Amino acid sequence: MAGLTRFEDVDAWRKARELTRRVYELTSHGDFARDFPLKDQMRRATVSVMSNIAEGFERDGDKEFRQFLSLAKGSTGELKAQLYVALDAGFLSQPQFEELYGMATETGRLIAGFMRYLAHSNLKGLKFKSSSSDQGDQRPETRDQGLETRD
């Protein structure tokens, strides 16, 4: 697999995007759409996952990226808790709950795997390269394969 050159190349970000799309879709109808606090909190949590992965990637440092990935993973947990509220309130069916819960769990696993990869990698990001390096705006190659893990 080619190196990651944009946050859109990160498997966890792509999964988070799917999750966000689905959360927006399900919170746009019926009584769910009228429960503004819960709907908005769930949307904020899922958007936070995508945003923190993207922001961390753009920081160019592995330690900062891991910190933002940790925030993203925390937001998957927040969303999972809110899914229980939505289920208990009757806004989600059991199959819808299980679908979203599974997607959130998978997203968290991908994030955790990527965090472990970065922690054990020799890659330090552009911020940690010497200024005499002639690498311009290129990112170091990283691999995002085989990173699915279990919590």
JSON list of N, CA and C in Angstrom, two decimals, residues 7 29 36 48 55 58 67-68 71-72 74 76 86 102 104-105 107 115 117-118 120:
[
{"chain": "A", "resi": 7, "resn": "PHE", "atom": "N", "xyz": [-5.01, 13.02, 5.01]},
{"chain": "A", "resi": 7, "resn": "PHE", "atom": "CA", "xyz": [-5.79, 12.37, 6.07]},
{"chain": "A", "resi": 7, "resn": "PHE", "atom": "C", "xyz": [-6.89, 11.49, 5.49]},
{"chain": "A", "resi": 29, "resn": "HIS", "atom": "N", "xyz": [-34.74, 12.25, 11.22]},
{"chain": "A", "resi": 29, "resn": "HIS", "atom": "CA", "xyz": [-36.13, 11.86, 11.02]},
{"chain": "A", "resi": 29, "resn": "HIS", "atom": "C", "xyz": [-36.90, 11.70, 12.32]},
{"chain": "A", "resi": 36, "resn": "PHE", "atom": "N", "xyz": [-33.34, 17.92, 19.99]},
{"chain": "A", "resi": 36, "resn": "PHE", "atom": "CA", "xyz": [-32.16, 18.69, 19.58]},
{"chain": "A", "resi": 36, "resn": "PHE", "atom": "C", "xyz": [-30.92, 18.42, 20.42]},
{"chain": "A", "resi": 48, "resn": "SER", "atom": "N", "xyz": [-16.44, 14.96, 15.68]},
{"chain": "A", "resi": 48, "resn": "SER", "atom": "CA", "xyz": [-15.19, 15.08, 16.43]},
{"chain": "A", "resi": 48, "resn": "SER", "atom": "C", "xyz": [-14.21, 13.97, 16.06]},
{"chain": "A", "resi": 55, "resn": "GLU", "atom": "N", "xyz": [-7.14, 16.75, 11.94]},
{"chain": "A", "resi": 55, "resn": "GLU", "atom": "CA", "xyz": [-6.29, 17.77, 12.55]},
{"chain": "A", "resi": 55, "resn": "GLU", "atom": "C", "xyz": [-4.96, 17.19, 13.01]},
{"chain": "A", "resi": 58, "resn": "GLU", "atom": "N", "xyz": [-2.63, 16.60, 10.09]},
{"chain": "A", "resi": 58, "resn": "GLU", "atom": "CA", "xyz": [-2.08, 17.84, 9.54]},
{"chain": "A", "resi": 58, "resn": "GLU", "atom": "C", "xyz": [-1.04, 18.48, 10.46]},
{"chain": "A", "resi": 67, "resn": "GLN", "atom": "N", "xyz": [-1.96, 12.09, 20.09]},
{"chain": "A", "resi": 67, "resn": "GLN", "atom": "CA", "xyz": [-2.83, 12.79, 21.04]},
{"chain": "A", "resi": 67, "resn": "GLN", "atom": "C", "xyz": [-4.20, 13.05, 20.41]},
{"chain": "A", "resi": 68, "resn": "PHE", "atom": "N", "xyz": [-4.21, 13.50, 19.16]},
{"chain": "A", "resi": 68, "resn": "PHE", "atom": "CA", "xyz": [-5.49, 13.75, 18.48]},
{"chain": "A", "resi": 68, "resn": "PHE", "atom": "C", "xyz": [-6.23, 12.45, 18.19]},
{"chain": "A", "resi": 71, "resn": "LEU", "atom": "N", "xyz": [-8.06, 11.56, 21.29]},
{"chain": "A", "resi": 71, "resn": "LEU", "atom": "CA", "xyz": [-9.30, 12.33, 21.41]},
{"chain": "A", "resi": 71, "resn": "LEU", "atom": "C", "xyz": [-10.38, 11.75, 20.50]},
{"chain": "A", "resi": 72, "resn": "ALA", "atom": "N", "xyz": [-9.99, 11.37, 19.30]},
{"chain": "A", "resi": 72, "resn": "ALA", "atom": "CA", "xyz": [-10.94, 10.78, 18.35]},
{"chain": "A", "resi": 72, "resn": "ALA", "atom": "C", "xyz": [-11.50, 9.48, 18.91]},
{"chain": "A", "resi": 74, "resn": "GLY", "atom": "N", "xyz": [-11.73, 8.63, 22.03]},
{"chain": "A", "resi": 74, "resn": "GLY", "atom": "CA", "xyz": [-12.63, 9.00, 23.13]},
{"chain": "A", "resi": 74, "resn": "GLY", "atom": "C", "xyz": [-14.01, 9.40, 22.62]},
{"chain": "A", "resi": 76, "resn": "THR", "atom": "N", "xyz": [-15.46, 8.20, 20.04]},
{"chain": "A", "resi": 76, "resn": "THR", "atom": "CA", "xyz": [-16.21, 7.01, 19.66]},
{"chain": "A", "resi": 76, "resn": "THR", "atom": "C", "xyz": [-16.90, 6.43, 20.90]},
{"chain": "A", "resi": 86, "resn": "ALA", "atom": "N", "xyz": [-30.28, 6.91, 22.87]},
{"chain": "A", "resi": 86, "resn": "ALA", "atom": "CA", "xyz": [-31.19, 6.92, 21.73]},
{"chain": "A", "resi": 86, "resn": "ALA", "atom": "C", "xyz": [-32.01, 5.63, 21.65]},
{"chain": "A", "resi": 102, "resn": "GLY", "atom": "N", "xyz": [-21.61, -1.06, 16.20]},
{"chain": "A", "resi": 102, "resn": "GLY", "atom": "CA", "xyz": [-20.56, -1.81, 15.52]},
{"chain": "A", "resi": 102, "resn": "GLY", "atom": "C", "xyz": [-19.63, -0.91, 14.72]},
{"chain": "A", "resi": 104, "resn": "ALA", "atom": "N", "xyz": [-19.03, 2.27, 15.31]},
{"chain": "A", "resi": 104, "resn": "ALA", "atom": "CA", "xyz": [-18.23, 3.05, 16.26]},
{"chain": "A", "resi": 104, "resn": "ALA", "atom": "C", "xyz": [-17.12, 2.20, 16.86]},
{"chain": "A", "resi": 105, "resn": "THR", "atom": "N", "xyz": [-17.44, 0.95, 17.18]},
{"chain": "A", "resi": 105, "resn": "THR", "atom": "CA", "xyz": [-16.43, 0.04, 17.73]},
{"chain": "A", "resi": 105, "resn": "THR", "atom": "C", "xyz": [-15.32, -0.20, 16.72]},
{"chain": "A", "resi": 107, "resn": "THR", "atom": "N", "xyz": [-14.43, 1.72, 14.23]},
{"chain": "A", "resi": 107, "resn": "THR", "atom": "CA", "xyz": [-13.66, 2.97, 14.08]},
{"chain": "A", "resi": 107, "resn": "THR", "atom": "C", "xyz": [-12.67, 3.10, 15.23]},
{"chain": "A", "resi": 115, "resn": "MET", "atom": "N", "xyz": [-2.71, 4.19, 16.42]},
{"chain": "A", "resi": 115, "resn": "MET", "atom": "CA", "xyz": [-1.96, 4.78, 17.53]},
{"chain": "A", "resi": 115, "resn": "MET", "atom": "C", "xyz": [-0.78, 3.87, 17.92]},
{"chain": "A", "resi": 117, "resn": "TYR", "atom": "N", "xyz": [0.68, 1.66, 16.02]},
{"chain": "A", "resi": 117, "resn": "TYR", "atom": "CA", "xyz": [1.64, 1.70, 14.92]},
{"chain": "A", "resi": 117, "resn": "TYR", "atom": "C", "xyz": [2.54, 2.93, 15.05]},
{"chain": "A", "resi": 118, "resn": "LEU", "atom": "N", "xyz": [1.95, 4.09, 15.27]},
{"chain": "A", "resi": 118, "resn": "LEU", "atom": "CA", "xyz": [2.75, 5.31, 15.39]},
{"chain": "A", "resi": 118, "resn": "LEU", "atom": "C", "xyz": [3.68, 5.26, 16.60]},
{"chain": "A", "resi": 120, "resn": "HIS", "atom": "N", "xyz": [5.18, 2.74, 17.83]},
{"chain": "A", "resi": 120, "resn": "HIS", "atom": "CA", "xyz": [6.31, 1.83, 17.61]},
{"chain": "A", "resi": 120, "resn": "HIS", "atom": "C", "xyz": [7.07, 2.11, 16.32]}
]
